[in-house]
Coordinates of C-alpha atoms in Angstrom, one line a residue:
X129 CA -110.0 206.8 186.8
X130 CA -108.1 204.5 184.5
X131 CA -104.5 203.6 185.0
X132 CA -103.4 206.4 182.6
X133 CA -105.4 209.1 184.4
X134 CA -108.4 209.5 182.1
X135 CA -111.9 209.5 183.5
X136 CA -113.4 206.1 183.0
X137 CA -116.6 205.8 180.9
X138 CA -119.5 203.9 182.4
X139 CA -121.1 201.2 180.4
X140 CA -124.7 201.7 179.2
X141 CA -127.5 200.7 181.5
X142 CA -128.3 197.1 181.5
X143 CA -124.9 196.2 180.1
X144 CA -123.6 192.7 180.9
X145 CA -120.2 191.3 180.0
X146 CA -120.3 188.6 177.4
X147 CA -119.6 185.1 179.0
X148 CA -116.4 183.6 177.6
X149 CA -117.9 180.1 177.6
X150 CA -120.3 179.2 174.8
X151 CA -123.7 177.6 175.7
X152 CA -122.3 174.2 174.4
X153 CA -119.6 174.4 177.0
X154 CA -116.9 173.6 174.5
X155 CA -115.9 176.9 172.9
X156 CA -114.2 179.7 174.9
X157 CA -113.9 183.2 173.5
X158 CA -111.0 185.4 174.8
X159 CA -111.2 189.1 174.3
X160 CA -107.8 190.9 174.3
X161 CA -107.1 194.5 175.4
X162 CA -107.8 195.8 171.9
X163 CA -111.3 194.3 171.9
X164 CA -110.5 191.5 169.4
X165 CA -111.9 188.1 170.0
X166 CA -110.4 184.6 169.5
X167 CA -112.1 181.3 169.9
X168 CA -110.6 178.1 171.4
X169 CA -112.6 175.0 170.6
X170 CA -112.1 172.3 173.3
X171 CA -113.8 169.7 171.1
X172 CA -110.4 169.5 169.4
X173 CA -108.7 168.1 172.5
X174 CA -108.2 164.3 172.4
X175 CA -110.1 163.5 175.6
X176 CA -113.6 162.4 176.4
X177 CA -116.4 165.0 176.1
X178 CA -116.9 165.5 179.9
X179 CA -113.2 166.1 180.3
X180 CA -113.4 168.6 177.4
X181 CA -116.2 170.5 179.1
X182 CA -114.4 170.6 182.4
X183 CA -111.2 171.9 180.9
X184 CA -113.1 174.5 179.0
X185 CA -114.8 175.6 182.2
X186 CA -111.6 176.2 184.1
X187 CA -110.0 177.7 181.1
X188 CA -112.9 180.2 180.7
X189 CA -112.8 181.1 184.4
X190 CA -109.1 181.9 184.2
X191 CA -109.4 183.8 180.9
X192 CA -111.4 186.6 182.6
X193 CA -108.1 188.0 183.8
X194 CA -106.2 187.8 180.5
X195 CA -105.7 190.8 178.2
X196 CA -103.9 189.1 175.3
X197 CA -104.4 186.3 172.9
X198 CA -100.8 185.1 173.3
X199 CA -101.4 184.4 177.0
X200 CA -104.6 182.4 176.1
X201 CA -102.8 180.6 173.3
X202 CA -99.9 179.6 175.6
X203 CA -102.3 178.2 178.1
X204 CA -104.3 176.4 175.4
X205 CA -101.2 174.7 174.0
X206 CA -100.2 173.5 177.5
X207 CA -103.7 172.1 178.0
X208 CA -103.4 170.3 174.7
X209 CA -100.2 168.5 175.9
X210 CA -102.1 167.5 179.1
X211 CA -105.0 166.2 177.0
X212 CA -102.6 164.2 174.8
X213 CA -101.0 162.7 177.9
X214 CA -104.3 161.6 179.3
X215 CA -105.5 160.1 176.0
X216 CA -102.3 158.1 175.8
X217 CA -102.9 156.3 179.1
X218 CA -104.1 152.7 179.2
X219 CA -107.3 153.8 180.9
X220 CA -107.9 157.5 180.1
X221 CA -110.1 159.3 182.7
X222 CA -113.4 160.5 181.5
X223 CA -113.4 163.7 183.6
X224 CA -111.4 165.6 186.2
X225 CA -112.8 163.7 189.1
X226 CA -111.4 160.5 187.7
X227 CA -107.8 161.8 188.0
X228 CA -105.7 159.8 190.4
X229 CA -102.5 160.5 192.3
X230 CA -100.7 158.0 190.1
X231 CA -101.8 159.8 187.0
X232 CA -100.7 163.2 188.3
X233 CA -97.4 161.8 189.5
X234 CA -96.7 160.3 186.1
X235 CA -97.6 163.7 184.5
X236 CA -95.2 165.5 186.8
X237 CA -92.3 163.0 186.6
X238 CA -92.2 163.3 182.8
X239 CA -91.9 167.1 182.8
X240 CA -90.2 168.2 186.0
X241 CA -86.7 168.0 184.5
X242 CA -87.0 170.8 181.9
X243 CA -87.9 174.5 182.1
X244 CA -90.7 174.1 179.5
X245 CA -92.0 171.1 181.4
X246 CA -92.0 173.1 184.7
X247 CA -94.0 175.8 183.0
X248 CA -96.4 173.3 181.6
X249 CA -96.9 171.8 185.1
X250 CA -97.5 175.1 186.7
X251 CA -100.0 176.3 184.1
X252 CA -102.0 173.0 184.1
X253 CA -102.0 173.0 187.9
X254 CA -103.3 176.5 188.1
X255 CA -106.2 175.6 185.8
X256 CA -107.0 172.3 187.5
X257 CA -107.1 173.8 191.0
X258 CA -110.0 176.0 189.9
X259 CA -112.2 173.0 189.7
X260 CA -114.1 172.4 193.0
X261 CA -113.7 168.7 192.7
X262 CA -109.9 169.1 193.0
X263 CA -110.0 171.5 195.9
X264 CA -109.3 168.8 198.5
X265 CA -108.2 165.2 198.6
X266 CA -105.1 163.2 197.5
X267 CA -105.1 164.7 194.0
X268 CA -105.3 168.2 195.4
X269 CA -102.3 167.4 197.6
X270 CA -100.4 166.1 194.7
X271 CA -101.2 169.3 192.7
X272 CA -100.1 171.4 195.6
X273 CA -96.5 170.0 195.6
X274 CA -93.9 172.6 195.0
X275 CA -92.7 173.0 191.4
X276 CA -89.1 174.3 191.2
X277 CA -88.6 177.5 189.4
X278 CA -87.1 177.5 186.0
X279 CA -83.3 177.3 185.7
X280 CA -82.2 180.5 183.9
X281 CA -80.6 179.5 180.6
X282 CA -80.3 182.8 178.8
X283 CA -76.9 184.5 179.2
X284 CA -75.7 188.0 178.5
X285 CA -73.5 188.7 175.6
X286 CA -69.7 188.5 175.8
X287 CA -68.0 191.6 174.5
X288 CA -67.3 190.2 171.0
X289 CA -70.8 188.7 170.5
X290 CA -72.4 191.9 171.6
X291 CA -70.3 194.0 169.3
X292 CA -71.2 191.8 166.4
X293 CA -74.9 192.3 167.0
X294 CA -74.7 196.0 167.7
X295 CA -72.5 196.7 164.7
X296 CA -74.9 194.9 162.4
X297 CA -77.8 196.9 163.8
X298 CA -75.9 200.2 163.7
X299 CA -74.8 199.7 160.0
X300 CA -78.3 199.0 158.9
X301 CA -80.1 201.7 160.9
X302 CA -77.5 204.4 160.3
X303 CA -77.7 203.8 156.5
X304 CA -81.5 204.1 156.6
X305 CA -81.3 207.2 158.8
X306 CA -78.9 208.9 156.5
X307 CA -81.0 207.9 153.4
X308 CA -84.2 209.3 154.9
X309 CA -82.4 212.4 156.1
X310 CA -81.0 213.2 152.7
X311 CA -84.4 212.7 151.0
X312 CA -86.2 214.7 153.7
X313 CA -83.9 217.7 153.1
X314 CA -84.6 217.5 149.4
X315 CA -88.3 217.3 150.0
X316 CA -88.3 220.3 152.3
X317 CA -86.3 222.3 149.8
X318 CA -88.7 221.3 147.0
X319 CA -91.7 222.3 149.1
X320 CA -90.0 225.6 150.0
X321 CA -89.3 226.4 146.3
X322 CA -85.6 226.1 146.8
X323 CA -85.0 223.7 143.9
X324 CA -84.7 224.7 140.2
X325 CA -87.9 223.7 138.5
X326 CA -87.5 221.0 135.9
X327 CA -84.1 219.8 137.3
X328 CA -83.4 216.2 138.3
X329 CA -83.6 217.2 142.0
X330 CA -86.9 219.0 141.3
X331 CA -88.4 215.9 139.7
X332 CA -87.3 213.7 142.5
X333 CA -88.7 216.2 145.0
X334 CA -92.0 216.0 143.3
X335 CA -92.0 212.2 143.6
X336 CA -91.0 212.5 147.3
X337 CA -94.0 214.8 147.9
X338 CA -96.3 212.2 146.4
X339 CA -94.6 209.5 148.5
X340 CA -95.0 211.4 151.8
X341 CA -98.7 212.0 151.1
X342 CA -99.6 208.5 149.9
X343 CA -97.0 206.1 151.2
X344 CA -95.9 205.1 147.7
X345 CA -94.2 206.4 144.6
X346 CA -96.2 206.9 141.4
X347 CA -96.8 203.6 139.6
X348 CA -97.7 202.6 136.1
X349 CA -100.5 200.0 135.8
X350 CA -99.9 197.5 133.0
X351 CA -102.6 195.7 131.0
X352 CA -101.9 192.4 132.8
X353 CA -102.9 194.0 136.1
X354 CA -99.5 194.4 137.6
X355 CA -97.8 197.7 138.2
X356 CA -94.3 199.1 138.2
X357 CA -92.5 202.1 139.5
X358 CA -93.1 204.9 137.0
X359 CA -89.8 206.8 137.4
X360 CA -87.5 203.9 138.3
X361 CA -84.8 205.3 136.0
X362 CA -84.8 208.6 137.7
X363 CA -85.0 207.0 141.2
X364 CA -82.1 204.6 140.4
X365 CA -84.0 201.4 140.7
X366 CA -87.3 199.7 141.4
X367 CA -86.5 198.2 144.8
X368 CA -88.0 199.4 148.1
X369 CA -85.0 201.5 149.2
X370 CA -84.8 203.3 145.9
X371 CA -88.6 204.0 145.9
X372 CA -90.7 204.2 149.0
X373 CA -87.7 203.5 151.2
X374 CA -86.5 207.1 150.6
X375 CA -88.8 208.3 153.3
X376 CA -89.8 205.2 155.3
X377 CA -88.0 202.5 157.3
X378 CA -88.3 198.9 156.2
X379 CA -89.3 196.4 158.8
X380 CA -85.8 195.1 158.9
X381 CA -84.4 198.6 159.5
X382 CA -87.0 199.1 162.2
X383 CA -85.8 195.8 163.8
X384 CA -82.3 197.1 163.8
X385 CA -83.5 200.3 165.6
X386 CA -85.2 198.1 168.2
X387 CA -82.0 196.1 168.8
X388 CA -80.1 199.4 169.4
X389 CA -82.8 200.7 171.7
X390 CA -82.7 197.5 173.8
X391 CA -79.0 197.5 173.9
X392 CA -79.0 201.1 175.1
X393 CA -82.0 201.2 177.4
X394 CA -82.8 197.5 178.2
X395 CA -86.4 197.7 177.0
X396 CA -88.4 194.5 176.4
X397 CA -89.3 193.6 172.9
X398 CA -93.0 193.9 173.7
X399 CA -92.5 197.6 174.5
X400 CA -92.0 198.5 170.9
X401 CA -95.5 197.5 169.6
X402 CA -97.3 200.3 171.5
X403 CA -94.6 202.8 172.4
X404 CA -95.9 206.3 171.7
X405 CA -93.6 208.8 170.0
X406 CA -91.5 210.5 172.8
X407 CA -92.4 214.0 173.7
X408 CA -90.0 216.7 174.7
X409 CA -90.0 217.9 178.4
X410 CA -90.0 221.6 179.2
X411 CA -86.4 222.9 179.6
X412 CA -85.8 226.4 181.1
X413 CA -83.0 228.2 179.4
X414 CA -81.6 225.1 177.7
X415 CA -80.7 225.7 174.1
X416 CA -78.2 222.8 173.4
X417 CA -79.8 219.6 174.8
X418 CA -83.3 218.3 174.6
X419 CA -84.9 215.9 177.1
X420 CA -87.4 213.3 175.9
X421 CA -90.2 211.8 177.9
X422 CA -90.5 208.2 176.8
X423 CA -93.5 206.1 177.9
X424 CA -92.7 202.5 178.6
X425 CA -95.4 199.9 178.9
X426 CA -94.8 196.9 181.2
X427 CA -97.9 194.7 181.4
X428 CA -96.5 192.1 183.8
X429 CA -96.5 194.7 186.6
X430 CA -100.3 194.5 186.7
X431 CA -103.2 196.8 186.2
X432 CA -102.6 200.4 187.2
X433 CA -98.8 200.0 186.9
X434 CA -98.5 199.2 183.2
X435 CA -97.0 202.6 182.3
X436 CA -93.8 204.4 183.4
X437 CA -92.1 207.4 182.0
X438 CA -88.4 207.7 181.5
X439 CA -86.6 211.0 180.9
X440 CA -83.8 210.7 178.3
X441 CA -81.6 213.6 177.3
X442 CA -79.9 214.2 174.0
X443 CA -76.9 216.4 174.9
X444 CA -74.5 215.3 172.1
X445 CA -73.4 212.5 169.8
X446 CA -72.6 210.1 172.6
X447 CA -75.5 210.8 174.9
X448 CA -78.3 208.2 175.3
X449 CA -81.0 210.6 173.8
X450 CA -79.2 210.9 170.5
X451 CA -80.6 207.5 169.5
X452 CA -84.1 208.8 170.4
X453 CA -83.6 211.9 168.2
X454 CA -82.5 209.7 165.3
X455 CA -85.4 207.3 165.8
X456 CA -87.9 210.3 165.6
X457 CA -86.2 211.6 162.5
X458 CA -86.2 208.2 160.7
X459 CA -89.9 207.5 161.5
X460 CA -91.2 211.1 161.0
X461 CA -92.8 210.5 157.6
X462 CA -94.2 207.1 158.7
X463 CA -95.8 208.6 161.8
X464 CA -97.2 211.6 159.8
X465 CA -98.8 209.3 157.3
X466 CA -100.2 207.0 159.9
X467 CA -101.8 210.0 161.7
X468 CA -103.5 211.1 158.4
X469 CA -104.7 207.6 157.6
X470 CA -105.8 206.8 161.2
X471 CA -106.1 210.1 163.2
X472 CA -104.8 209.7 166.7
X473 CA -102.1 207.2 165.8
X474 CA -98.6 208.3 166.9
X475 CA -96.5 205.2 167.6
X476 CA -92.8 205.6 167.4
X477 CA -91.9 202.2 165.9
X478 CA -93.4 202.7 162.4
X479 CA -92.2 200.9 159.3
X480 CA -93.4 200.7 155.7
X481 CA -94.3 197.2 154.6
X482 CA -93.6 195.8 151.1
X483 CA -97.3 195.4 150.7
X484 CA -99.7 198.3 150.4
X485 CA -102.5 196.4 152.3
X486 CA -101.7 193.9 155.0
X487 CA -103.8 191.2 156.7
X488 CA -104.0 191.7 160.5
X489 CA -103.1 188.3 161.8
X490 CA -101.6 188.9 165.3
X491 CA -104.5 190.6 167.0
X492 CA -102.4 191.4 170.1
X493 CA -100.3 193.8 168.1
X494 CA -101.5 197.1 166.7
X495 CA -103.3 196.7 163.4
X496 CA -101.5 197.9 160.2
X497 CA -102.6 201.2 158.8
X498 CA -102.4 201.1 155.0
X499 CA -98.9 200.1 154.1
X500 CA -97.6 200.9 157.6
X501 CA -96.9 198.4 160.4
X502 CA -95.9 199.0 164.0
X503 CA -93.5 197.3 166.3
X504 CA -91.4 194.2 165.7
X505 CA -92.9 190.8 165.1
X506 CA -91.2 187.5 165.9
X507 CA -91.2 186.5 162.3
X508 CA -89.4 189.7 161.3
X509 CA -86.8 189.1 164.0
X510 CA -86.1 185.6 162.7
X511 CA -85.7 187.0 159.2
X512 CA -83.4 189.8 160.4
X513 CA -81.2 187.4 162.4
X514 CA -80.8 185.1 159.4
X515 CA -80.0 188.1 157.1
X516 CA -77.1 189.1 159.4
X517 CA -75.8 185.6 160.0
X518 CA -76.6 185.7 163.7
X519 CA -77.9 183.0 165.9
X520 CA -81.1 183.5 167.9
X521 CA -83.1 186.5 168.8
X522 CA -80.8 189.3 170.2
X523 CA -83.4 190.9 172.3
X524 CA -83.4 188.8 175.5
X525 CA -79.6 188.6 175.6
X526 CA -79.1 192.3 174.8
X527 CA -81.5 193.2 177.5
X528 CA -79.8 190.9 180.0
X529 CA -76.4 192.4 179.0
X530 CA -77.6 196.0 179.5
X531 CA -79.3 195.2 182.9
X532 CA -76.2 193.4 184.3
X533 CA -73.9 196.2 183.1
X534 CA -76.3 198.9 184.6
X535 CA -76.3 196.9 187.9
X536 CA -79.8 198.0 188.7
X537 CA -83.4 196.9 187.9
X538 CA -84.8 198.1 184.6
X539 CA -88.6 197.7 184.5
X540 CA -88.5 194.9 186.9
X541 CA -88.3 194.3 190.7
X542 CA -85.1 194.1 192.8
X543 CA -85.8 190.4 193.5
X544 CA -86.1 189.6 189.7
X545 CA -83.0 191.6 189.1
X546 CA -80.9 189.6 191.5
X547 CA -82.5 186.1 191.0
X548 CA -83.1 186.1 187.2
X549 CA -80.5 188.6 185.8
X550 CA -77.5 188.8 188.1
X551 CA -76.9 185.6 190.0
X552 CA -77.3 183.1 187.2
X553 CA -75.4 185.1 184.6
X554 CA -72.0 183.5 183.8
X555 CA -70.5 186.8 182.6
X556 CA -71.4 188.4 186.0
X557 CA -70.0 185.4 187.8
X558 CA -66.7 185.6 185.9
X559 CA -66.4 189.3 186.5
X560 CA -67.2 188.8 190.2
X561 CA -64.3 186.4 190.7
X562 CA -61.7 189.2 190.9
X563 CA -64.0 191.2 193.2
X564 CA -64.4 188.2 195.5
X565 CA -60.7 187.5 195.4
X566 CA -59.8 191.1 196.2
X567 CA -62.4 191.1 199.1
X568 CA -61.0 187.9 200.5
X569 CA -57.4 189.3 200.4
X570 CA -58.5 192.5 202.0
X571 CA -60.4 190.6 204.7
X572 CA -57.3 188.4 205.3
X573 CA -55.1 191.5 205.5
X574 CA -57.5 193.1 207.9
X575 CA -57.6 190.0 210.0
X576 CA -53.9 189.7 210.1
X577 CA -53.5 193.4 210.9
X578 CA -55.9 193.0 213.9
X579 CA -54.0 190.3 215.7
X580 CA -51.1 190.4 218.1
X581 CA -48.0 190.2 215.8
X582 CA -45.3 189.7 218.3
X583 CA -44.2 186.9 220.7
X584 CA -45.3 185.9 224.2
X585 CA -42.5 185.1 226.6
X586 CA -42.3 184.1 230.3
X587 CA -39.5 186.5 231.2
X588 CA -38.1 189.9 230.0
X589 CA -34.9 190.0 227.9
X590 CA -32.3 192.5 229.0
X591 CA -31.3 193.0 225.4
X592 CA -34.7 194.3 224.5
X593 CA -35.8 197.9 224.7
X594 CA -38.9 198.7 226.8
X595 CA -41.8 200.6 225.2
X596 CA -45.1 201.7 226.6
X597 CA -46.8 198.5 225.6
X598 CA -44.2 195.8 225.0
X599 CA -40.4 195.2 224.7
X600 CA -38.8 195.8 221.3
X601 CA -36.3 193.3 220.0
X602 CA -34.9 195.5 217.2
X603 CA -36.3 198.9 216.3
X604 CA -34.0 199.2 213.3
X605 CA -36.0 196.5 211.5
X606 CA -39.4 198.1 212.1
X607 CA -42.2 197.6 209.5
X608 CA -42.7 201.4 210.0
X609 CA -39.3 202.9 209.8
X610 CA -38.8 206.6 210.7
X611 CA -37.2 208.9 208.1
X612 CA -34.2 209.4 210.3
X613 CA -33.8 205.8 211.2
X614 CA -35.3 203.6 213.9
X615 CA -39.1 203.0 214.4
X616 CA -41.7 205.6 213.4
X617 CA -44.7 203.7 214.7
X618 CA -47.1 204.8 217.5
X619 CA -46.6 202.8 220.7
X620 CA -50.0 201.2 220.2
X621 CA -48.7 199.7 217.0
X622 CA -46.0 197.8 218.9
X623 CA -48.6 195.0 219.4
X624 CA -48.8 194.5 215.6
X625 CA -45.0 194.4 215.2
X626 CA -43.1 191.0 214.9
X627 CA -40.3 192.6 217.0
X628 CA -42.6 193.0 220.0
X629 CA -42.2 190.7 223.1
X630 CA -44.8 190.6 225.8
X631 CA -44.1 189.0 229.2
X632 CA -46.2 188.8 232.4
X633 CA -44.9 192.2 233.6
X634 CA -46.8 193.8 230.7
X635 CA -50.1 192.0 231.4
X636 CA -51.6 194.5 234.0
X637 CA -50.9 197.5 231.9
X638 CA -52.3 195.9 228.7
X639 CA -55.4 194.5 230.5
X640 CA -56.1 198.0 231.9
X641 CA -55.5 199.5 228.4
X642 CA -58.1 197.1 227.0
X643 CA -60.7 198.2 229.6
X644 CA -60.1 201.9 228.9
X645 CA -60.5 201.4 225.2
X646 CA -63.8 199.6 225.7
X647 CA -65.0 202.5 227.9
X648 CA -64.5 204.8 225.0
X649 CA -67.4 203.3 223.1
X650 CA -69.9 205.1 225.4
X651 CA -68.4 208.5 224.7
X652 CA -67.9 208.4 220.9
X653 CA -70.0 207.3 217.9
X654 CA -69.5 203.9 216.4
X655 CA -67.8 205.1 213.2
X656 CA -65.1 207.1 215.1
X657 CA -64.5 204.3 217.5
X658 CA -64.2 201.8 214.7
X659 CA -61.7 204.0 212.8
X660 CA -59.5 204.9 215.8
X661 CA -59.7 201.9 218.2
X662 CA -61.0 198.8 216.4
X663 CA -57.6 197.2 215.4
X664 CA -56.0 198.0 218.8
X665 CA -59.0 196.4 220.6
X666 CA -58.8 193.3 218.5
X667 CA -55.1 192.9 219.0
X668 CA -55.5 193.2 222.7
X669 CA -58.3 190.6 222.7
X670 CA -56.2 188.3 220.5
X671 CA -53.4 188.7 223.1
X672 CA -55.8 188.1 225.9
X673 CA -57.0 184.8 224.3
X674 CA -53.4 183.7 224.0
X675 CA -52.5 184.6 227.5
X676 CA -55.6 183.1 228.9
X677 CA -58.8 184.9 230.2
X678 CA -58.1 183.8 233.8
X679 CA -54.5 185.2 233.8
X680 CA -55.7 188.3 232.0
X681 CA -58.4 189.0 234.6
X682 CA -56.0 188.3 237.5
X683 CA -53.5 190.9 236.0
X684 CA -56.1 193.7 236.6
X685 CA -55.5 193.3 240.3
X686 CA -51.9 194.3 239.8
X687 CA -52.4 197.6 237.9
X688 CA -50.3 200.3 239.5
X689 CA -50.3 204.1 239.2
X690 CA -47.5 204.1 236.6
X691 CA -49.6 201.7 234.4
X692 CA -52.7 204.0 234.8
X693 CA -50.6 207.1 233.9
X694 CA -49.1 205.5 230.8
X695 CA -52.5 204.1 229.7
X696 CA -54.1 207.5 230.1
X697 CA -51.4 209.0 227.8
X698 CA -51.9 206.2 225.3
X699 CA -55.7 206.7 225.2
X700 CA -55.3 210.5 224.8
X701 CA -52.7 209.9 222.1
X702 CA -50.1 211.9 224.1
X703 CA -47.4 209.3 223.7
X704 CA -45.5 209.1 220.4
X705 CA -42.1 208.2 219.3

């Protein structure tokens, strides 16, 4: 079975996978998941031919596990830098077996200080270690040296920066959604015969029907070979939004939708290229809300774990699923046209290009279908960012912001969540300061509450009032005053009061009380013992440490019947003021 549950089709008899390395040993062909091929010519590298062949061999071996051209291209670029480094040496090595520890140390030292350099070191090392000649020896040991992980430099958005990005995306996408919604209602009314024939609305409805079926409005072909919008006066202009944009999103508007989806759900940018249109889950008796099943592709999780399904409910204007509903409505005509032009195509993120026919350049992304393109390209993001006066792609920062606010992993592991998203994030660190401060204060208060709060004396004072556990200097100034005056605390709390005085005559009773409290651990669960007796036990132990363990232990020999009776009442909570 395949990772998505369909029965795998066996290759024909005698089938053999095409070798990625050409017979000349210099050209490597990488086939991506879609079946497209891309060649990498190692004769272009600025090193000796034997070195070119060796690098091509390890590159070809590693390419068998790749499913995208972008992965191969990234590795190829890093190898190119390595080749340039070698060719710039005073005595460039002819092949991999001529590499020395000094060469590899120089290569490492020049790149270890930056994130991009660390990535280059790691990729080149992985390739070189596949060569049998570098499996052992001094150079192999140098390659095996630990390369520190990258220092996270992407930060989540602050509130104002995030608001700026989200508002820009909301304005653009909402305007497009309203425009397409208005024209869709007119088209449906025209098709249902609900518009007066010959009226302006009827004529526009006819144009919209042509647009929905073909992907473009009627055009007039001029003698010079160029064409123009036939009914531009009726439509109110010749621009895309006035013409074919009445039913289709532009690529910029689709980018705005992707920004909103990332901000809401924390999805990666790569998800949008192949995300199927969400389907609705069965709902028994539910008439108001609708739950969508959204399939999310996460290739880095590895084969067999690429796909996960998220259930997202639209239960009102502020619910997460409302954005999914609007996305489906805004892309409905694009998805319908794509399905007619290429049956079986049903990708959510569908936009109409300014060109009727597009060249397929990025073979890792879905091929355009007629005037339609799918997903969001890097070049479109750069154009969108410039158009809105923003700085840098918003996707990584928006995703990081959503993940840290959610406080849980989103399409990544718990370890990645903590090490990459949470701990290095400055906004999280700033927000955590108050939490840490509150925790420290609470811990201090608990520590202070669990120590003996009174005074240790050598002799009793006749002016003090005797209690079950200590002598009280002044009950009228108690931290726990009674409603009618005096002290309202339990006798066990006397040991936490600054008015308490303990002299050697109290030691036998308190040492015996400590023993009895410890004996309770065997007859009650930990939680109950902690809640009822923890602080009393800690105060007694703090007092024991101040008195001295030897004196405390000796006091147990002097426990009398009166002490035992009072302690029994204290343990049973039968003594109270």
